[in-house]
Tab-separated table of C-alpha atoms in Angstrom:
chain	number	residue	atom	x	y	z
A	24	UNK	CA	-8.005	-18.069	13.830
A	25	UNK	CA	-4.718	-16.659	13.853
A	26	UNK	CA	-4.247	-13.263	15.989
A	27	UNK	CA	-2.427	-10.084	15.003
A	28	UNK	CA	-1.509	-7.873	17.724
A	29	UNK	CA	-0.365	-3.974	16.756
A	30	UNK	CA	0.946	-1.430	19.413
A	31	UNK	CA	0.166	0.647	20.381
A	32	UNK	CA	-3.493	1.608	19.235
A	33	UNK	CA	-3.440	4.937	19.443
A	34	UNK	CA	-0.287	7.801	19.678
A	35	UNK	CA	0.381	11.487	19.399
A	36	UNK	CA	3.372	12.389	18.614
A	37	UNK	CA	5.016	16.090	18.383
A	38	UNK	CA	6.204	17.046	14.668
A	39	UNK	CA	9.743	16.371	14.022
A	40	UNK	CA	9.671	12.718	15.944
A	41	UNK	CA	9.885	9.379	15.503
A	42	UNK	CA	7.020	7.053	16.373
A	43	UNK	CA	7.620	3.420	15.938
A	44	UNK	CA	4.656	0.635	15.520
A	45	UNK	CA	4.546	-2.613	16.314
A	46	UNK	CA	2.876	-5.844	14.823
A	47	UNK	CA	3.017	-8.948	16.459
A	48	UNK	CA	2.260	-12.571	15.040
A	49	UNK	CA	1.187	-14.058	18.645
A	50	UNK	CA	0.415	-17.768	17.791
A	51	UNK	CA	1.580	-18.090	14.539
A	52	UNK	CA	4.897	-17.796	12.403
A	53	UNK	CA	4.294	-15.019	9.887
A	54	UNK	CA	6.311	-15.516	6.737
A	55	UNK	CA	5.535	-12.423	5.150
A	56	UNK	CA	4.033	-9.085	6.721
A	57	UNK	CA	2.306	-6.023	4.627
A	58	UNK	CA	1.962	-2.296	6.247
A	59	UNK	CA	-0.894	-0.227	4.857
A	60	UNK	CA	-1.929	3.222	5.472
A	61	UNK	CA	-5.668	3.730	5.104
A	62	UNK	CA	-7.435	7.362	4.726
A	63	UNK	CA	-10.814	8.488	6.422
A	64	UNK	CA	-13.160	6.845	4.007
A	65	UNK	CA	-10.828	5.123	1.835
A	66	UNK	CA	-9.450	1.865	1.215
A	67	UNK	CA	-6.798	0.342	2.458
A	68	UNK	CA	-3.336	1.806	0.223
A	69	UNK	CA	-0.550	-1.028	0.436
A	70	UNK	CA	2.686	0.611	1.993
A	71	UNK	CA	5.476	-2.112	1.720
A	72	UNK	CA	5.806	-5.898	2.184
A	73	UNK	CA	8.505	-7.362	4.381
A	74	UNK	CA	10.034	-10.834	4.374
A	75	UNK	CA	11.830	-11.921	7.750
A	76	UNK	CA	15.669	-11.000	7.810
A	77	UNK	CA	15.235	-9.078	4.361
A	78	UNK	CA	14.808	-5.664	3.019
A	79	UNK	CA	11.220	-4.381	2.583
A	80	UNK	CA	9.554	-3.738	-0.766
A	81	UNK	CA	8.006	-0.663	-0.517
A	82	UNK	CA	5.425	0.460	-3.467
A	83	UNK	CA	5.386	3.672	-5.627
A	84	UNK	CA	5.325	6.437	-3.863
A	85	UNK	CA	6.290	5.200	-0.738
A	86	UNK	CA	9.723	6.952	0.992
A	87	UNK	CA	11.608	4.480	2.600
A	88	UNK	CA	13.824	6.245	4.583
A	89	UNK	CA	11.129	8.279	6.111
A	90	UNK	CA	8.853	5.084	6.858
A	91	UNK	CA	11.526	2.448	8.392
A	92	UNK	CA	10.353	-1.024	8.421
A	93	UNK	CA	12.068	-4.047	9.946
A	94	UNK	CA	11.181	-7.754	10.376
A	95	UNK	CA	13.456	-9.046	12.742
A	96	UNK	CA	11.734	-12.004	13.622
A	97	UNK	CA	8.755	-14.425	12.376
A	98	UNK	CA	6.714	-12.576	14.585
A	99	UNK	CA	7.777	-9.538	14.597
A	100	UNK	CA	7.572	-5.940	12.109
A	101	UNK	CA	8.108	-2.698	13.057
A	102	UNK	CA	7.254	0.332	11.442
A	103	UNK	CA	8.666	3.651	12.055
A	104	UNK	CA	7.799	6.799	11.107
A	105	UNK	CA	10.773	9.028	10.924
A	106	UNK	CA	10.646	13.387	11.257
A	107	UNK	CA	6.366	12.824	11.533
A	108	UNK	CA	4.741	15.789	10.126
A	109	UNK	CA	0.941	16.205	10.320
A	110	UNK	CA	0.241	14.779	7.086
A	111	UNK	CA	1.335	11.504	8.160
A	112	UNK	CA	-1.496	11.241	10.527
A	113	UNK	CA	-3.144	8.314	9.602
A	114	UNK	CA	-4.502	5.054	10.519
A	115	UNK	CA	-1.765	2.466	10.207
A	116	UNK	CA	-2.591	-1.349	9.808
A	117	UNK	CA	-0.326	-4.786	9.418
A	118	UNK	CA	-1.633	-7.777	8.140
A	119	UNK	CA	0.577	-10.833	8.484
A	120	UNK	CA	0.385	-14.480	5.963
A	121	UNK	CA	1.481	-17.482	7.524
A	122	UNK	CA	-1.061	-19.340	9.989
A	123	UNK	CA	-4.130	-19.313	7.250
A	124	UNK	CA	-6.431	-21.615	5.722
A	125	UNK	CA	-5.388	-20.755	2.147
A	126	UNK	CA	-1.875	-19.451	0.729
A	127	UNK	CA	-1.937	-15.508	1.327
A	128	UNK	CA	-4.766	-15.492	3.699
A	129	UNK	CA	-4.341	-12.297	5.657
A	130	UNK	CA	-4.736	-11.787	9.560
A	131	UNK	CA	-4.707	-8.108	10.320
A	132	UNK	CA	-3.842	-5.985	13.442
A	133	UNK	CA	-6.142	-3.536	14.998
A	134	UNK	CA	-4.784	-0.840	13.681
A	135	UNK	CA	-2.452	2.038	15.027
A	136	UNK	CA	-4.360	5.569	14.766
A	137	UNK	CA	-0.936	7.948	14.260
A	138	UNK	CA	-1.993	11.963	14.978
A	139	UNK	CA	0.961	14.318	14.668
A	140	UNK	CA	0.903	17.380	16.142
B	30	UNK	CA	-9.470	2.557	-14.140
B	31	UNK	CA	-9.659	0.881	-11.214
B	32	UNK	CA	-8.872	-2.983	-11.363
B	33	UNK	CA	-11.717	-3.148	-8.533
B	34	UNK	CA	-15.027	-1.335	-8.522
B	35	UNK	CA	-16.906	-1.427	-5.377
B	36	UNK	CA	-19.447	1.182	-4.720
B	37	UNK	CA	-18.659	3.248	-1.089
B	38	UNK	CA	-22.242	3.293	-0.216
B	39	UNK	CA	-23.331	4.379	2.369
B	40	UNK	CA	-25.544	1.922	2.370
B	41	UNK	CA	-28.647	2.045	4.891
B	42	UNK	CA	-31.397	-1.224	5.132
B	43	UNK	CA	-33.924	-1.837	7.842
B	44	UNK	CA	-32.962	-5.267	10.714
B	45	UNK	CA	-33.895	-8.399	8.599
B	46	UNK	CA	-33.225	-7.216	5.268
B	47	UNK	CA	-31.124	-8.812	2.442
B	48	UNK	CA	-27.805	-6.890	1.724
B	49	UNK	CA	-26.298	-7.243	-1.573
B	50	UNK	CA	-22.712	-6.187	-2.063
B	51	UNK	CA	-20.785	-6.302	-4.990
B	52	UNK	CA	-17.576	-5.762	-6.537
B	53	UNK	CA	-16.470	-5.441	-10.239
B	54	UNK	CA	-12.722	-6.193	-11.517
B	55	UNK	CA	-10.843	-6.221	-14.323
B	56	UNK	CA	-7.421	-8.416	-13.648
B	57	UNK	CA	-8.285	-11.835	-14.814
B	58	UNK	CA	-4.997	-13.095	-12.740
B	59	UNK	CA	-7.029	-12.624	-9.386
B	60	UNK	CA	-7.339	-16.110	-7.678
B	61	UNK	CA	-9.007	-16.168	-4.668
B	62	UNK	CA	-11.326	-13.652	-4.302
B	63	UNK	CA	-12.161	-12.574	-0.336
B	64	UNK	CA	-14.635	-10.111	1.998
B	65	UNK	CA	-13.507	-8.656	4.761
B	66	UNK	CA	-15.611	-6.544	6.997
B	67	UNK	CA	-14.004	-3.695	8.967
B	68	UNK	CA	-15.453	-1.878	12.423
B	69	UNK	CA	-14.979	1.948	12.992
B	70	UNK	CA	-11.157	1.957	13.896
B	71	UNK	CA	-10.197	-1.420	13.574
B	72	UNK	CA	-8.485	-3.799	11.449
B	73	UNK	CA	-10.273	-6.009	8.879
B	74	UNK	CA	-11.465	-10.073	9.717
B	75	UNK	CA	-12.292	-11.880	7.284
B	76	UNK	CA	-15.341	-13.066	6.464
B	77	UNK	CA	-15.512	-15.400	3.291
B	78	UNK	CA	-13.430	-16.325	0.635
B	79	UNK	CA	-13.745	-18.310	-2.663
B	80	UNK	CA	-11.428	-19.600	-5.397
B	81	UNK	CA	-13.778	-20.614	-8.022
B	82	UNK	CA	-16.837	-19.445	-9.637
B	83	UNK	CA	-19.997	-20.017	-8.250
B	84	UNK	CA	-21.186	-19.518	-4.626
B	85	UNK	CA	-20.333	-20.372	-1.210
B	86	UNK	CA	-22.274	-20.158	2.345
B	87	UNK	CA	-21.923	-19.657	5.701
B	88	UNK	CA	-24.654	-18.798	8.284
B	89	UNK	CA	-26.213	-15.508	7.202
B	90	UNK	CA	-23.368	-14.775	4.639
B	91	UNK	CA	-22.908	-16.114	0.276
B	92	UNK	CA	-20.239	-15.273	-1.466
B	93	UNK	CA	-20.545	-15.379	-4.806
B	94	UNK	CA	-17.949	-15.287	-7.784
B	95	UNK	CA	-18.649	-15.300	-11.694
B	96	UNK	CA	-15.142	-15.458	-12.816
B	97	UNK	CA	-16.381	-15.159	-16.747
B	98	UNK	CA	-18.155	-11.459	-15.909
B	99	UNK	CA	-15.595	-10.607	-13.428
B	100	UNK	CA	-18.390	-9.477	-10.847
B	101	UNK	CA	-18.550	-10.556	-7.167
B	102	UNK	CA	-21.279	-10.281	-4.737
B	103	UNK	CA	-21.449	-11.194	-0.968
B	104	UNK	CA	-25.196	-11.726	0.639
B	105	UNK	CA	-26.385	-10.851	4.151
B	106	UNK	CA	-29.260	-12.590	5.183
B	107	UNK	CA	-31.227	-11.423	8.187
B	108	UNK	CA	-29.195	-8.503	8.684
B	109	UNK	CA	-28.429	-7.202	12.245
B	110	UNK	CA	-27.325	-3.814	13.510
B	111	UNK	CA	-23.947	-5.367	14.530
B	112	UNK	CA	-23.823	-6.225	10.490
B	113	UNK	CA	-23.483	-2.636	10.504
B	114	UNK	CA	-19.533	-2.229	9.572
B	115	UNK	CA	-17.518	-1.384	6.020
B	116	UNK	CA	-16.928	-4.095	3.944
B	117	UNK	CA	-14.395	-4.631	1.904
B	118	UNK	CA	-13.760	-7.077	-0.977
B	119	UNK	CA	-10.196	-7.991	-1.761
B	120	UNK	CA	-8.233	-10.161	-4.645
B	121	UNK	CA	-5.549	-12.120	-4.176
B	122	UNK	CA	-3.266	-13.292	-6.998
B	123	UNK	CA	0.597	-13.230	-8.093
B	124	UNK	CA	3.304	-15.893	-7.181
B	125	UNK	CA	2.837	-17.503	-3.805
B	126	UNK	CA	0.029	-14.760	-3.730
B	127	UNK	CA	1.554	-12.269	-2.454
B	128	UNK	CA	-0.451	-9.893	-4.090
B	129	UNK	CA	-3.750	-8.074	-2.811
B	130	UNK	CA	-5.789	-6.134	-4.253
B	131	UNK	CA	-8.857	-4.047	-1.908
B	132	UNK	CA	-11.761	-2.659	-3.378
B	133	UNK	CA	-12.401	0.960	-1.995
B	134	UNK	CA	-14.876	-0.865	0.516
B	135	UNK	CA	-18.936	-0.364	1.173
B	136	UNK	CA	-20.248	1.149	4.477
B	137	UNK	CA	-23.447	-0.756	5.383
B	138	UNK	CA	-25.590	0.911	7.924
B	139	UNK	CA	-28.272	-2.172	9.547
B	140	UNK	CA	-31.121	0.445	11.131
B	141	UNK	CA	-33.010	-1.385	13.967
């Protein structure tokens, strides 16, 4: 099947950076790209949806300017998260549509665990 | 309420047992209808998906889909302690379905 690669897997950041996240379509062409944010526990909460060379649509609740994401590239989104503060410590996944067997299927990464200090 | 019900478990069955996990919804534009299974720390894979009512097998694993009660259930036959993982079902639906929608996602616990 098609393979998601996120980097990197695991970081620790000081409070006040930046941290930036990659996820990588390696083998296919990803038209469309989701970032989620999932709690110990809990489901997987939808962060924003990116199209290549547009905007993201982030949902409700989301901040934009404090979680930067841009899809440069077919194969390429990047999240950053801007100023991190301990509550943003997380686990961070992508999930990419684009090389499935059905319209939407998703391919995920492996997941980027964020821990601010 | 939720538009997806799935109860977090945990759940805990002895190697070789049947596993019966189910999810509830209430959006009747969900299309294709999905499991995905999830290790400690890792992105989901998925395991089985379906577009119409009724059921569908591979290996150890049916997914099945009754569209007119809205209720989903995914079987594990002969479950193994590497079956041991959360799983999560998930709806897809909206234009060029673009939309998905996770249930909160089971643990399942396979004891040898």
């Amino acid at each position: 099947g098609a393979v998601v690669s996120q980097h990197p897997s695991r970081v620790i950041c000081k409070s006040g950076t930046s941290v930036k996240i990659e996820c990588r379509s390696l083998d296919f062409q990803a038209t469309t790209m989701f970032w989620y944010r999932q709690f110990p526990k809990q489901s997987l909460m939808l962060m924003a949806t990116s199209n290549e060379g547009s905007k993201a649509t982030y949902e409700q609740g989301v901040e934009k300017d404090k979680f930067l994401i841009n899809h440069a590239s077919l194969t390429l989104s990047t999240l950053t998260v801007t100023s991190a503060h301990p509550e943003d410590s997380s686990f961070y996944i992508c999930s990419a549509t684009g090389g499935g067997a059905f319209p939407g299927e998703l391919f995920f990464g492996e997941g980027s665990r964020l821990t601010v200090l | 309420q939720k538009e997806v019900e799935q109860d977090p478990g945990p759940l805990s069955v002895p190697e070789g047992a049947i596993v019966s996990l189910n999810c509830t919804y209430s959006n009747s534009a969900f299309q294709y209808f999905m499991w995905y299974r999830q290790y400690s720390r890792k992105g989901p894979e998925l395991l089985m998906y379906t577009y119409s009512s009724g059921n569908k097998e591979d290996g150890r694993f049916t997914a099945q889909v009754d569209k007119s009660s809205k209720y989903i259930s995914l079987f594990i036959r002969d479950s193994q302690p590497s079956d041991s993982a959360t799983y999560l079902c998930a709806m897809l639906w909206g234009g060029g379905y673009q939309k998905v929608t996770f249930g909160t996602g089971t643990k399942l616990q396979v004891i040898p």
